[in-house]
Coordinates of C-alpha atoms and ligand atoms in Angstrom, one line a residue:
M1 CA -55.7 -77.5 57.7
G2 CA -59.3 -77.4 56.8
L3 CA -62.9 -78.0 57.6
L4 CA -63.5 -80.3 60.5
S5 CA -66.8 -82.1 60.4
Q6 CA -68.1 -84.5 63.0
G7 CA -69.7 -87.8 62.1
S8 CA -69.2 -91.0 60.3
P9 CA -66.7 -90.7 57.4
L10 CA -67.5 -92.5 54.2
S11 CA -65.0 -94.7 52.3
W12 CA -63.5 -93.5 49.0
E13 CA -66.0 -95.6 47.0
E14 CA -68.9 -94.1 48.8
T15 CA -67.5 -90.6 48.7
K16 CA -66.9 -90.9 45.0
R17 CA -70.5 -91.8 44.4
H18 CA -71.4 -88.4 46.0
A19 CA -68.7 -86.4 44.3
D20 CA -71.1 -84.8 41.7
H21 CA -73.6 -84.0 44.5
V22 CA -70.9 -82.3 46.5
R23 CA -69.7 -80.3 43.6
R24 CA -73.2 -79.3 42.5
H25 CA -74.2 -78.1 45.9
G26 CA -70.8 -76.6 46.6
I27 CA -71.3 -74.3 43.6
L28 CA -74.8 -73.4 44.8
Q29 CA -73.4 -72.6 48.2
F30 CA -70.7 -70.4 46.6
L31 CA -73.4 -68.7 44.5
H32 CA -75.5 -67.9 47.6
I33 CA -72.5 -66.4 49.3
Y34 CA -71.4 -64.5 46.3
H35 CA -74.7 -62.9 45.6
A36 CA -75.2 -62.1 49.3
V37 CA -71.9 -60.3 49.8
K38 CA -70.3 -59.4 46.4
D39 CA -70.9 -55.7 47.1
R40 CA -69.8 -55.7 50.7
H41 CA -67.2 -53.1 51.6
K42 CA -65.3 -53.2 54.8
D43 CA -63.1 -50.3 55.6
V44 CA -60.5 -51.9 57.7
L45 CA -57.9 -54.5 56.9
K46 CA -57.9 -57.2 59.5
W47 CA -55.4 -60.0 59.6
G48 CA -54.1 -62.9 61.6
D49 CA -51.3 -65.4 61.7
E50 CA -51.3 -69.2 62.1
V51 CA -48.3 -71.0 63.7
E52 CA -48.1 -74.8 63.6
Y53 CA -46.2 -76.5 66.4
M54 CA -44.7 -79.9 67.2
L55 CA -44.6 -81.5 70.6
V56 CA -41.3 -83.2 71.4
S57 CA -39.9 -85.2 74.2
F58 CA -36.2 -85.3 75.2
D59 CA -34.7 -88.4 76.5
H60 CA -31.5 -86.9 78.0
E61 CA -30.1 -90.2 79.2
N62 CA -30.2 -91.9 75.8
K63 CA -29.8 -88.7 73.8
K64 CA -33.0 -89.1 71.8
V65 CA -35.8 -86.8 70.9
R66 CA -39.2 -88.1 69.9
L67 CA -42.5 -86.6 68.7
V68 CA -45.1 -86.9 71.5
L69 CA -48.5 -88.2 70.3
S70 CA -50.5 -86.1 72.7
G71 CA -51.7 -83.3 70.4
E72 CA -55.4 -84.2 70.9
E73 CA -55.2 -84.0 74.7
V74 CA -53.1 -80.9 74.8
L75 CA -55.5 -79.2 72.4
E76 CA -58.5 -80.3 74.4
T77 CA -57.1 -78.7 77.5
L78 CA -56.0 -75.5 75.7
Q79 CA -59.5 -75.0 74.3
E80 CA -61.1 -75.8 77.6
K81 CA -59.0 -73.4 79.5
G82 CA -59.0 -70.9 76.7
E83 CA -61.8 -70.1 74.2
R84 CA -64.5 -72.2 76.0
T85 CA -64.0 -70.4 79.3
N86 CA -63.4 -66.9 77.9
P87 CA -64.5 -65.8 74.5
N88 CA -61.9 -63.0 74.6
H89 CA -59.1 -65.4 75.4
P90 CA -56.0 -64.1 73.6
T91 CA -55.2 -67.4 71.8
L92 CA -57.1 -69.9 69.7
W93 CA -56.0 -73.5 69.2
R94 CA -56.8 -75.9 66.4
P95 CA -55.8 -79.5 65.5
E96 CA -53.3 -80.2 62.8
Y97 CA -52.5 -83.3 60.8
G98 CA -50.0 -85.0 63.1
S99 CA -51.0 -86.4 66.4
Y100 CA -47.9 -84.6 67.6
M101 CA -49.0 -81.2 66.2
I102 CA -51.2 -78.3 67.3
E103 CA -51.9 -74.9 65.6
G104 CA -52.2 -71.6 67.4
T105 CA -53.6 -68.2 66.3
P106 CA -54.4 -65.0 68.0
G107 CA -57.8 -64.9 69.8
Q108 CA -58.9 -61.9 67.8
P109 CA -57.7 -60.7 64.4
Y110 CA -55.3 -57.8 64.3
G111 CA -56.7 -54.6 63.0
G112 CA -55.4 -51.8 60.8
T113 CA -53.4 -49.7 63.2
M114 CA -49.6 -49.7 63.2
S115 CA -49.3 -50.4 66.9
E116 CA -50.7 -53.8 66.4
F117 CA -47.5 -54.9 64.8
N118 CA -46.0 -54.5 68.2
T119 CA -48.4 -57.1 69.8
V120 CA -47.7 -60.0 67.4
E121 CA -44.6 -61.3 69.0
D122 CA -46.1 -61.0 72.5
N123 CA -49.1 -63.0 71.4
M124 CA -46.9 -65.7 69.9
R125 CA -44.9 -65.8 73.2
K126 CA -48.2 -66.2 75.0
R127 CA -49.1 -69.1 72.8
R128 CA -45.7 -70.8 73.3
K129 CA -46.0 -70.3 77.1
E130 CA -49.6 -71.4 77.3
A131 CA -49.0 -74.7 75.4
T132 CA -45.7 -75.4 77.0
S133 CA -47.3 -75.1 80.5
L134 CA -49.4 -78.2 79.7
L135 CA -46.5 -80.4 78.7
G136 CA -44.9 -83.2 80.7
E137 CA -41.4 -83.2 82.0
N138 CA -38.7 -82.9 79.4
Q139 CA -41.3 -82.1 76.8
A140 CA -41.2 -79.0 74.6
L141 CA -43.2 -77.1 72.0
C142 CA -41.1 -76.7 68.9
T143 CA -41.6 -74.5 65.8
I144 CA -39.6 -76.6 63.4
T145 CA -40.8 -77.1 59.8
S146 CA -39.8 -80.8 59.4
F147 CA -38.7 -83.1 62.1
P148 CA -35.4 -84.5 60.8
R149 CA -36.1 -88.1 61.8
L150 CA -39.7 -88.2 60.9
G151 CA -40.5 -91.7 59.8
C152 CA -37.3 -93.3 61.3
P153 CA -37.7 -96.3 63.6
G154 CA -39.0 -95.2 67.0
F155 CA -39.6 -91.5 66.2
T156 CA -42.8 -91.3 68.2
L157 CA -43.6 -91.4 71.9
P158 CA -45.3 -93.8 72.6
E159 CA -43.5 -95.8 70.0
F160 CA -45.5 -97.5 67.3
K161 CA -44.4 -99.7 64.4
P162 CA -45.8 -98.8 61.0
S163 CA -48.1 -101.5 59.8
P164 CA -48.2 -101.4 56.0
V165 CA -51.4 -103.4 55.7
E166 CA -54.4 -102.9 53.4
G167 CA -56.9 -101.7 56.0
G168 CA -54.6 -99.0 57.3
A169 CA -54.7 -95.3 56.4
S170 CA -51.2 -94.7 55.0
K171 CA -50.0 -98.2 54.4
S172 CA -46.6 -96.7 55.0
L173 CA -43.4 -98.5 55.6
F174 CA -42.2 -95.7 57.9
F175 CA -45.1 -93.5 59.2
P176 CA -47.4 -95.3 61.7
D177 CA -51.1 -94.4 61.5
E178 CA -51.0 -93.6 65.2
A179 CA -49.0 -90.5 64.4
I180 CA -52.0 -89.2 62.5
N181 CA -54.4 -86.9 64.4
K182 CA -57.3 -89.0 65.8
H183 CA -60.0 -86.8 64.4
P184 CA -61.5 -89.0 61.6
R185 CA -61.0 -86.3 59.0
F186 CA -57.2 -86.8 58.9
S187 CA -57.0 -90.6 58.5
T188 CA -59.9 -90.6 56.1
L189 CA -58.1 -88.0 54.0
T190 CA -55.0 -90.1 54.1
R191 CA -56.8 -93.3 53.1
N192 CA -59.0 -91.7 50.5
I193 CA -56.1 -90.0 48.8
R194 CA -54.4 -93.3 48.5
H195 CA -57.5 -95.1 47.2
R196 CA -58.3 -92.4 44.7
R197 CA -54.8 -92.4 43.4
G198 CA -54.8 -96.2 43.2
E199 CA -51.5 -96.6 45.0
K200 CA -49.5 -95.1 47.9
V201 CA -48.3 -91.6 47.5
V202 CA -44.7 -91.3 46.3
I203 CA -42.2 -88.7 47.6
N204 CA -38.7 -88.7 46.3
V205 CA -36.4 -86.0 47.6
P206 CA -32.9 -85.6 46.2
I207 CA -30.3 -86.6 48.7
F208 CA -27.5 -84.2 49.5
K209 CA -24.3 -85.9 48.3
D210 CA -21.6 -85.4 50.9
K211 CA -18.1 -86.7 50.8
N212 CA -19.0 -90.2 52.1
T213 CA -22.5 -90.5 50.8
P214 CA -22.8 -93.7 48.8
S215 CA -23.0 -92.9 45.1
P216 CA -25.4 -93.9 43.8
F217 CA -27.4 -93.7 47.0
I218 CA -29.8 -96.6 46.9
E219 CA -32.2 -97.9 49.5
A220 CA -33.7 -101.3 48.7
F221 CA -37.3 -102.1 49.8
P222 CA -37.5 -105.8 48.9
E223 CA -40.4 -106.4 51.2
D224 CA -42.7 -103.8 49.5
E225 CA -43.3 -104.0 45.8
E226 CA -44.8 -100.5 45.5
A227 CA -41.8 -99.0 47.4
A228 CA -39.3 -101.0 45.3
K229 CA -40.8 -99.6 42.1
A230 CA -41.4 -96.0 43.3
S231 CA -38.2 -95.2 45.1
K232 CA -35.5 -93.6 43.0
P233 CA -31.7 -93.8 43.2
D234 CA -30.1 -90.8 44.8
H235 CA -33.3 -89.9 46.5
I236 CA -34.8 -90.1 49.9
Y237 CA -38.0 -92.1 49.4
M238 CA -41.2 -91.5 51.5
D239 CA -44.6 -93.0 51.1
A240 CA -47.1 -91.3 53.3
M241 CA -49.2 -88.1 53.7
G242 CA -47.7 -87.6 57.1
F243 CA -44.3 -86.8 55.6
G244 CA -45.8 -83.7 54.0
M245 CA -48.8 -82.7 56.1
G246 CA -46.9 -83.6 59.2
N247 CA -44.7 -80.6 58.6
C248 CA -45.3 -77.1 60.1
C249 CA -45.7 -73.8 58.5
L250 CA -46.5 -70.1 59.1
Q251 CA -49.5 -68.6 57.4
V252 CA -51.1 -65.2 57.3
T253 CA -54.7 -64.4 56.4
F254 CA -55.9 -60.9 55.5
Q255 CA -59.4 -59.6 55.3
A256 CA -59.6 -57.1 52.5
C257 CA -62.1 -54.3 52.4
S258 CA -63.9 -55.7 49.3
I259 CA -63.8 -58.6 46.9
S260 CA -61.8 -56.6 44.3
E261 CA -59.2 -55.7 46.9
A262 CA -59.0 -59.3 47.9
R263 CA -58.5 -60.4 44.3
Y264 CA -55.8 -57.7 43.8
L265 CA -53.9 -58.9 46.9
Y266 CA -54.3 -62.5 45.9
D267 CA -52.5 -61.8 42.6
Q268 CA -49.9 -59.5 43.9
L269 CA -48.9 -61.8 46.8
A270 CA -48.9 -64.9 44.5
T271 CA -45.7 -63.5 42.9
I272 CA -44.1 -63.0 46.3
C273 CA -44.7 -66.6 47.5
P274 CA -41.6 -68.1 46.1
I275 CA -39.4 -65.2 47.2
V276 CA -40.6 -65.4 50.8
M277 CA -40.6 -69.1 50.8
A278 CA -36.9 -69.2 49.9
L279 CA -36.3 -66.5 52.6
S280 CA -38.0 -68.7 55.2
A281 CA -36.4 -72.0 54.1
A282 CA -36.2 -74.2 57.2
S283 CA -36.6 -77.9 56.2
P284 CA -33.4 -79.5 54.9
F285 CA -33.8 -83.0 56.5
Y286 CA -36.1 -85.9 55.7
R287 CA -36.4 -89.4 57.2
G288 CA -33.0 -89.1 58.9
Y289 CA -31.1 -87.9 55.8
V290 CA -29.7 -84.6 54.7
S291 CA -31.5 -83.7 51.5
D292 CA -30.6 -81.3 48.7
I293 CA -33.7 -79.1 49.2
D294 CA -34.3 -76.4 51.8
C295 CA -38.2 -76.2 51.7
R296 CA -41.0 -78.5 52.4
W297 CA -43.3 -77.5 49.5
G298 CA -42.6 -80.2 47.0
V299 CA -42.8 -82.8 49.7
I300 CA -46.3 -81.8 50.8
S301 CA -47.3 -81.5 47.2
A302 CA -46.4 -85.1 46.5
S303 CA -47.7 -86.3 49.9
V304 CA -51.3 -85.4 49.0
D305 CA -51.2 -86.0 45.3
D306 CA -54.4 -88.0 44.7
R307 CA -54.3 -87.8 40.9
T308 CA -54.7 -91.2 39.1
R309 CA -52.3 -92.4 36.5
E310 CA -54.6 -91.2 33.9
E311 CA -54.8 -87.7 35.3
R312 CA -51.0 -87.6 35.6
G313 CA -50.8 -88.4 31.9
L314 CA -49.2 -91.8 32.4
E315 CA -52.2 -93.7 30.8
P316 CA -54.8 -92.7 28.2
L317 CA -57.9 -91.1 29.7
K318 CA -60.6 -93.7 30.2
N319 CA -62.2 -93.4 33.6
N320 CA -61.2 -89.9 34.4
N321 CA -62.3 -86.6 32.8
Y322 CA -59.0 -84.6 32.7
R323 CA -55.3 -84.6 32.6
I324 CA -54.3 -82.5 35.6
S325 CA -50.9 -80.9 35.7
K326 CA -50.5 -80.3 39.4
S327 CA -51.2 -81.9 42.8
R328 CA -54.0 -80.4 44.9
Y329 CA -51.2 -78.9 47.1
D330 CA -49.3 -76.6 44.7
S331 CA -48.9 -73.1 43.4
I332 CA -51.9 -71.2 42.1
D333 CA -52.9 -71.6 38.4
S334 CA -54.6 -68.3 37.6
Y335 CA -54.6 -64.7 38.6
L336 CA -57.9 -63.3 39.7
S337 CA -57.8 -59.6 39.2
E338 CA -58.3 -57.8 35.9
C339 CA -54.7 -56.6 35.8
G340 CA -53.7 -60.3 36.2
E341 CA -55.6 -61.5 33.2
K342 CA -52.9 -60.9 30.6
Y343 CA -50.4 -62.9 32.7
N344 CA -52.5 -66.0 32.9
D345 CA -50.3 -68.1 30.7
I346 CA -50.8 -71.5 32.4
D347 CA -53.1 -74.1 30.8
L348 CA -56.1 -74.1 33.1
T349 CA -58.1 -77.3 33.4
I350 CA -61.6 -76.4 34.3
D351 CA -65.0 -78.0 34.8
K352 CA -66.7 -76.5 31.8
E353 CA -70.3 -77.0 33.0
I354 CA -69.5 -75.3 36.3
Y355 CA -67.8 -72.5 34.4
E356 CA -70.8 -71.9 32.2
Q357 CA -73.1 -72.0 35.2
L358 CA -71.1 -69.4 37.0
L359 CA -71.0 -67.1 34.0
Q360 CA -74.8 -67.4 33.6
E361 CA -75.1 -66.4 37.2
G362 CA -73.3 -63.2 36.4
I363 CA -69.9 -64.1 37.7
D364 CA -67.0 -62.7 35.6
R365 CA -64.7 -65.0 33.6
L366 CA -61.7 -64.7 35.9
L367 CA -63.5 -65.7 39.1
A368 CA -65.6 -68.3 37.2
Q369 CA -62.5 -70.0 35.9
H370 CA -60.8 -69.9 39.3
V371 CA -63.7 -71.7 40.9
A372 CA -64.3 -74.0 38.0
H373 CA -60.6 -75.0 38.3
L374 CA -60.8 -75.7 42.0
F375 CA -63.8 -77.9 41.3
I376 CA -62.1 -80.3 38.9
R377 CA -61.1 -82.1 42.2
D378 CA -63.2 -84.7 43.9
P379 CA -64.2 -84.3 47.5
L380 CA -61.7 -86.4 49.6
T381 CA -63.8 -86.8 52.7
L382 CA -67.5 -86.8 53.3
F383 CA -69.4 -87.5 56.5
E384 CA -72.6 -89.5 56.2
E385 CA -74.6 -87.0 58.3
K386 CA -73.4 -84.1 56.2
I387 CA -74.5 -85.0 52.7
H388 CA -77.8 -83.1 52.5
L389 CA -77.3 -79.5 53.5
D390 CA -79.2 -76.2 53.4
D391 CA -77.3 -74.5 50.5
A392 CA -78.5 -71.0 51.4
N393 CA -77.1 -71.2 54.9
E394 CA -74.3 -73.7 54.9
S395 CA -71.1 -74.0 52.9
D396 CA -69.6 -77.3 53.8
H397 CA -69.6 -78.7 50.3
F398 CA -68.0 -75.6 48.9
E399 CA -65.4 -75.7 51.7
N400 CA -64.9 -79.4 51.2
I401 CA -63.4 -78.8 47.7
Q402 CA -61.9 -75.3 48.6
S403 CA -60.1 -76.4 51.7
T404 CA -58.5 -79.4 50.0
N405 CA -57.0 -77.2 47.3
W406 CA -53.9 -76.4 49.2
Q407 CA -52.4 -73.7 47.1
T408 CA -49.8 -71.0 47.7
M409 CA -52.6 -68.5 48.0
R410 CA -56.2 -69.1 49.0
F411 CA -59.1 -66.8 48.1
K412 CA -61.6 -67.1 50.8
P413 CA -65.3 -66.0 50.4
P414 CA -67.0 -65.1 53.7
P415 CA -68.8 -67.9 55.6
P416 CA -72.6 -67.7 55.1
N417 CA -74.4 -65.3 57.5
S418 CA -71.2 -64.0 59.2
D419 CA -69.7 -60.5 59.5
I420 CA -66.4 -61.8 58.1
G421 CA -65.3 -60.2 54.8
W422 CA -63.5 -61.4 51.7
R423 CA -60.1 -62.9 52.7
V424 CA -56.9 -64.1 51.2
E425 CA -54.4 -66.5 52.8
F426 CA -50.7 -66.4 52.2
R427 CA -49.5 -70.0 52.6
P428 CA -45.9 -70.7 51.5
M429 CA -43.8 -69.8 54.5
E430 CA -41.9 -72.2 56.6
V431 CA -42.2 -71.8 60.3
Q432 CA -39.1 -70.4 62.1
L433 CA -37.5 -71.4 65.4
T434 CA -38.4 -68.3 67.4
D435 CA -41.3 -66.0 68.0
F436 CA -39.1 -63.1 67.0
E437 CA -38.4 -64.6 63.5
N438 CA -42.0 -65.7 63.0
S439 CA -43.2 -62.2 63.9
A440 CA -40.6 -60.7 61.5
Y441 CA -41.9 -62.7 58.5
V442 CA -45.5 -62.1 59.4
V443 CA -45.0 -58.3 59.9
F444 CA -43.0 -58.2 56.6
V445 CA -45.8 -59.7 54.6
V446 CA -48.5 -57.7 56.2
L447 CA -46.6 -54.4 55.8
L448 CA -46.0 -55.4 52.2
T449 CA -49.8 -55.6 51.6
R450 CA -50.1 -52.1 53.1
V451 CA -47.5 -50.8 50.7
I452 CA -49.0 -52.7 47.7
L453 CA -52.3 -51.1 48.4
S454 CA -51.1 -47.6 49.3
Y455 CA -48.6 -47.2 46.5
K456 CA -50.6 -49.4 44.1
L457 CA -47.6 -51.5 43.3
D458 CA -47.7 -54.1 40.6
F459 CA -45.6 -57.3 40.9
L460 CA -47.3 -59.2 38.2
I461 CA -45.4 -61.4 35.8
P462 CA -46.6 -64.3 33.7
L463 CA -47.8 -67.0 36.1
S464 CA -45.6 -69.6 34.4
K465 CA -42.6 -67.6 35.6
V466 CA -43.9 -67.6 39.2
D467 CA -44.0 -71.4 38.8
E468 CA -40.4 -71.5 37.7
N469 CA -39.6 -69.4 40.7
M470 CA -41.3 -71.9 43.0
K471 CA -39.0 -74.6 41.7
V472 CA -35.9 -72.5 42.2
A473 CA -37.1 -71.4 45.7
Q474 CA -37.0 -74.9 47.2
K475 CA -33.4 -75.7 46.2
R476 CA -30.6 -75.8 48.6
D477 CA -29.4 -72.2 49.4
A478 CA -31.8 -70.7 46.9
V479 CA -31.9 -67.5 49.0
L480 CA -28.3 -66.9 48.0
Q481 CA -27.8 -68.9 44.8
G482 CA -31.2 -68.7 43.1
M483 CA -32.2 -66.3 40.4
F484 CA -35.9 -65.3 40.3
Y485 CA -38.1 -63.7 37.7
F486 CA -39.3 -60.4 39.1
R487 CA -41.0 -57.4 37.6
K488 CA -38.6 -54.5 36.9
D489 CA -41.0 -51.6 37.1
I490 CA -43.3 -52.2 40.0
C491 CA -44.6 -48.7 40.3
K492 CA -46.6 -48.2 37.2
G493 CA -49.3 -50.9 37.8
G494 CA -51.8 -48.9 39.7
T495 CA -52.1 -46.2 37.1
T496 CA -52.1 -48.3 34.0
M497 CA -54.3 -51.0 35.4
V498 CA -57.2 -50.3 33.1
D499 CA -54.9 -49.7 30.2
G500 CA -53.1 -52.9 30.8
Y501 CA -56.3 -54.8 30.9
S502 CA -57.5 -53.6 27.5
K503 CA -54.1 -54.4 26.0
A504 CA -54.5 -57.9 27.4
Q505 CA -52.9 -60.8 25.6
N506 CA -51.6 -58.9 22.6
S507 CA -47.9 -58.9 23.2
T508 CA -45.5 -61.3 24.6
E509 CA -42.6 -59.1 23.5
Q510 CA -43.8 -56.5 25.9
A511 CA -44.0 -59.0 28.7
V512 CA -40.4 -60.1 28.2
E513 CA -39.3 -56.6 28.9
E514 CA -41.4 -56.3 32.0
Y515 CA -39.4 -58.8 34.1
T516 CA -35.9 -60.0 34.5
L517 CA -33.9 -62.5 36.7
M518 CA -32.9 -61.1 40.0
S519 CA -31.3 -62.5 43.2
I520 CA -33.3 -62.4 46.4
D521 CA -30.9 -59.8 47.7
T522 CA -31.8 -57.5 44.8
I523 CA -35.5 -58.1 45.2
I524 CA -35.5 -57.5 49.0
N525 CA -32.7 -55.0 49.4
G526 CA -32.6 -53.4 46.0
K527 CA -29.7 -52.7 43.6
E528 CA -28.8 -49.4 42.2
A529 CA -30.1 -48.8 38.7
V530 CA -31.8 -52.2 38.7
F531 CA -34.5 -52.5 41.3
P532 CA -35.5 -50.3 44.3
G533 CA -35.9 -53.3 46.7
L534 CA -38.9 -54.2 48.9
I535 CA -37.3 -53.3 52.2
P536 CA -36.3 -49.7 51.1
I537 CA -39.9 -49.3 49.9
L538 CA -41.2 -50.5 53.3
N539 CA -38.8 -48.2 55.1
S540 CA -39.9 -45.2 53.2
Y541 CA -43.5 -46.1 53.8
L542 CA -42.7 -46.3 57.5
E543 CA -41.1 -42.9 57.5
N544 CA -44.3 -41.4 56.3
M545 CA -46.4 -43.1 58.9
E546 CA -47.2 -42.1 62.4
V547 CA -45.9 -44.9 64.5
D548 CA -45.0 -44.8 68.2
V549 CA -41.3 -45.2 68.9
D550 CA -41.6 -48.7 70.4
T551 CA -43.5 -50.1 67.5
R552 CA -41.2 -48.5 65.0
C553 CA -38.2 -50.0 66.8
S554 CA -39.8 -53.5 66.7
I555 CA -40.7 -53.2 63.0
L556 CA -37.3 -52.0 62.1
N557 CA -35.8 -55.0 63.9
Y558 CA -38.0 -57.3 62.0
L559 CA -37.2 -55.7 58.7
K560 CA -33.5 -56.0 59.6
L561 CA -33.8 -59.7 60.0
I562 CA -35.4 -60.1 56.6
K563 CA -32.9 -57.8 55.0
K564 CA -29.9 -59.7 56.5
R565 CA -31.4 -63.1 55.6
A566 CA -31.7 -61.8 52.0
S567 CA -28.2 -60.5 51.8
G568 CA -26.7 -63.6 53.4
E569 CA -25.4 -61.7 56.4
L570 CA -27.7 -64.0 58.5
M571 CA -28.4 -67.6 57.7
T572 CA -31.8 -69.1 56.9
V573 CA -32.9 -71.8 59.4
A574 CA -32.2 -74.4 56.7
R575 CA -28.6 -73.2 56.3
W576 CA -28.0 -73.0 60.0
M577 CA -29.3 -76.6 60.5
R578 CA -27.1 -77.8 57.8
E579 CA -24.0 -76.3 59.4
F580 CA -25.1 -77.6 62.8
I581 CA -25.2 -81.2 61.5
A582 CA -22.1 -80.8 59.4
N583 CA -20.2 -79.7 62.5
H584 CA -21.6 -82.3 64.8
P585 CA -18.8 -84.6 66.1
D586 CA -20.8 -87.7 65.2
Y587 CA -21.5 -86.7 61.6
K588 CA -19.7 -88.9 59.1
Q589 CA -20.2 -86.8 56.1
D590 CA -22.5 -89.5 54.8
S591 CA -25.8 -87.5 54.8
V592 CA -27.1 -89.5 57.8
I593 CA -28.7 -87.9 60.8
T594 CA -28.5 -90.2 63.8
D595 CA -30.7 -90.1 66.8
E596 CA -28.0 -88.4 68.8
M597 CA -27.4 -85.7 66.2
N598 CA -31.2 -85.2 65.9
Y599 CA -31.3 -84.8 69.7
S600 CA -28.6 -82.2 69.9
L601 CA -30.1 -80.3 67.0
I602 CA -33.6 -80.1 68.4
L603 CA -32.3 -79.4 71.9
K604 CA -30.4 -76.5 70.5
C605 CA -33.4 -75.3 68.6
N606 CA -35.5 -75.4 71.7
Q607 CA -32.9 -73.5 73.7
I608 CA -32.8 -70.8 71.0
A609 CA -36.6 -70.6 70.9
N610 CA -36.7 -70.1 74.6
E611 CA -33.9 -67.7 74.7
L612 CA -31.7 -69.9 76.8
C613 CA -28.9 -69.3 74.3
E614 CA -28.1 -66.8 71.6
C615 CA -27.7 -67.6 68.0
P616 CA -26.2 -64.6 66.3
E617 CA -25.6 -66.4 62.9
L618 CA -29.4 -66.9 62.7
L619 CA -30.8 -63.9 64.5
G620 CA -28.2 -61.3 64.7
P621 CA -27.4 -59.5 67.9
A622 CA -30.0 -60.1 70.6
F623 CA -32.4 -57.2 71.3
R624 CA -35.4 -58.8 72.9
K625 CA -37.7 -57.0 75.2
V626 CA -39.3 -59.7 77.3
K627 CA -37.5 -62.7 78.7
Y628 CA -39.2 -65.8 80.1
S629 CA -38.3 -69.4 80.4
G630 CA -41.1 -71.2 78.7
S631 CA -39.5 -74.6 78.5
K632 CA -39.9 -77.5 80.7
T633 CA -36.7 -79.0 79.3
D634 CA -33.8 -79.2 81.7
S635 CA -31.4 -77.3 79.6
S636 CA -28.4 -78.2 81.8
N637 CA -28.5 -81.7 80.3
Ligands
LIG701 N1 -48.9 -77.9 57.4 C1 -49.1 -77.5 56.1 C2 -47.9 -76.8 55.5 O1 -46.8 -76.9 56.1 C3 -50.3 -76.6 56.0 C4 -51.6 -77.1 56.5 C5 -52.7 -76.1 56.5 O2 -53.2 -75.7 55.5 O3 -53.0 -75.6 57.6 O4 -48.0 -76.2 54.5
MG702 MG1 -52.6 -75.4 59.6

């Protein structure tokens, strides 16, 4: 989840003293990169996925499942046996926030040929197998977005009690610091976010009101003044970064052939974020309760919200410079391409000095305001040994601010002196239970970029509407119930791009006609006389491409999954999990997920992931090519 530096982390007070230094040099580092590679043209699209995993341990006797805090050791062995032994190893492993998490990517980026779509799932299987082979007995590697009993008593192995004391990182009533990755970056981030904010983070997720759920649903926290004040009736209260960053997701990064293609893709895909997020919904449960949301997004957003009371508009500005309308983890605030300019209708808080400096350096207004907006944030971690850098050849200060702006899309300049090009990262998706599903979502998004570029599609709508879509997308069953703003005519963008630019800002009336509310089914599958549908467009693209039979068959299967999830013929993971709990014999219709229910759910998820059982309501009829048993779990239990 970002830049890993080694060294001695500074406290918030010390980091704050260096904030201007980090920003100043971060901008100089960005300028060096920009001037060096602004004209670079790569002819191939490269891309790669990132899957985040949780390590769990089943206690079959007591019917419990816990998160195993061995991520650091497992990662060390994976890297030792993998990339450090063989630079061409097919997988790469990285740490993640939770001490029970690891992150895996393909060893080399995928290239531009169609047949590579047919290797994604195999690579994900390799990763699952490789990591699983290092686990202890009754342990498993799970791709679940949020662990249903995260933060409940005894949820980790070994077990630790949270210690809500001042010196701790989270000060959480529920989430012990031992569950945070041991690399100092992660606990420092946690502590410094809390110190900068001036209080613990506050996460309130609406509870799902079932027949026997107390109404109002109130949890009292008499022992903790902050919690007593911050927790809301009818909400599940959480108080630590781990409740958000301790969740898993599925991301895709693309290397574009040039900076302008990257900016174009950044904008186009930004509009797709809420749609694909709702389609990938997989996180209905928090801290042992059934919630009324299906996606993790708002939870993570609140879990790293370092804004002070002044910045959040609760007190007059005195010590801070700006009111800031969003958390550092949130949806994007401005489009970057020229055709996006007229749809930039969100108030953008920027660092004016940085903006002027960037303009003077010859950077255009859209890119300048993007960077000047990211740079309203303070650095959250700084290592003593890394304060003074060589701005021409290092980019740590730029990356420091950039990589703690966790937005739906990320525009990534190349690292200094590398042969990597301009990239964009697509970040909203929730991770799915199986490699098949994760491949399907990844392939869908990558194919969509091909189609956007080849057909010059235009999905842009006012950015404020994308934000409204983000809110709808997280609601329970948004995929079937939600209505989303979407552009009606997506085919004219490419040809009128220049035209559209010159007409910028002059007519909101025209904009109103450009988009309308649609269901996800309409957006994905199309509806006669309303919208052609993304899947039909992808299918017709495929028909015109030369693709080998096997690859075509795989791609069509992936698209079928997406199509059926959008139409409701198949369930999202979130819906499926809800039904599983609702039908559990122990469930008392009171929105409570007990240890035993959690155990059955995760056991089932693991069986599905390892193809030890089918799940037609989630995946449709089985059509897998390779079978293996990658689990160390004794499934007969
Ligand atoms: N785990 C975070 C999420 O679920 C993402 C962390 C990262 O940026 O890698 O969105
Ligand atoms: Mg990650």
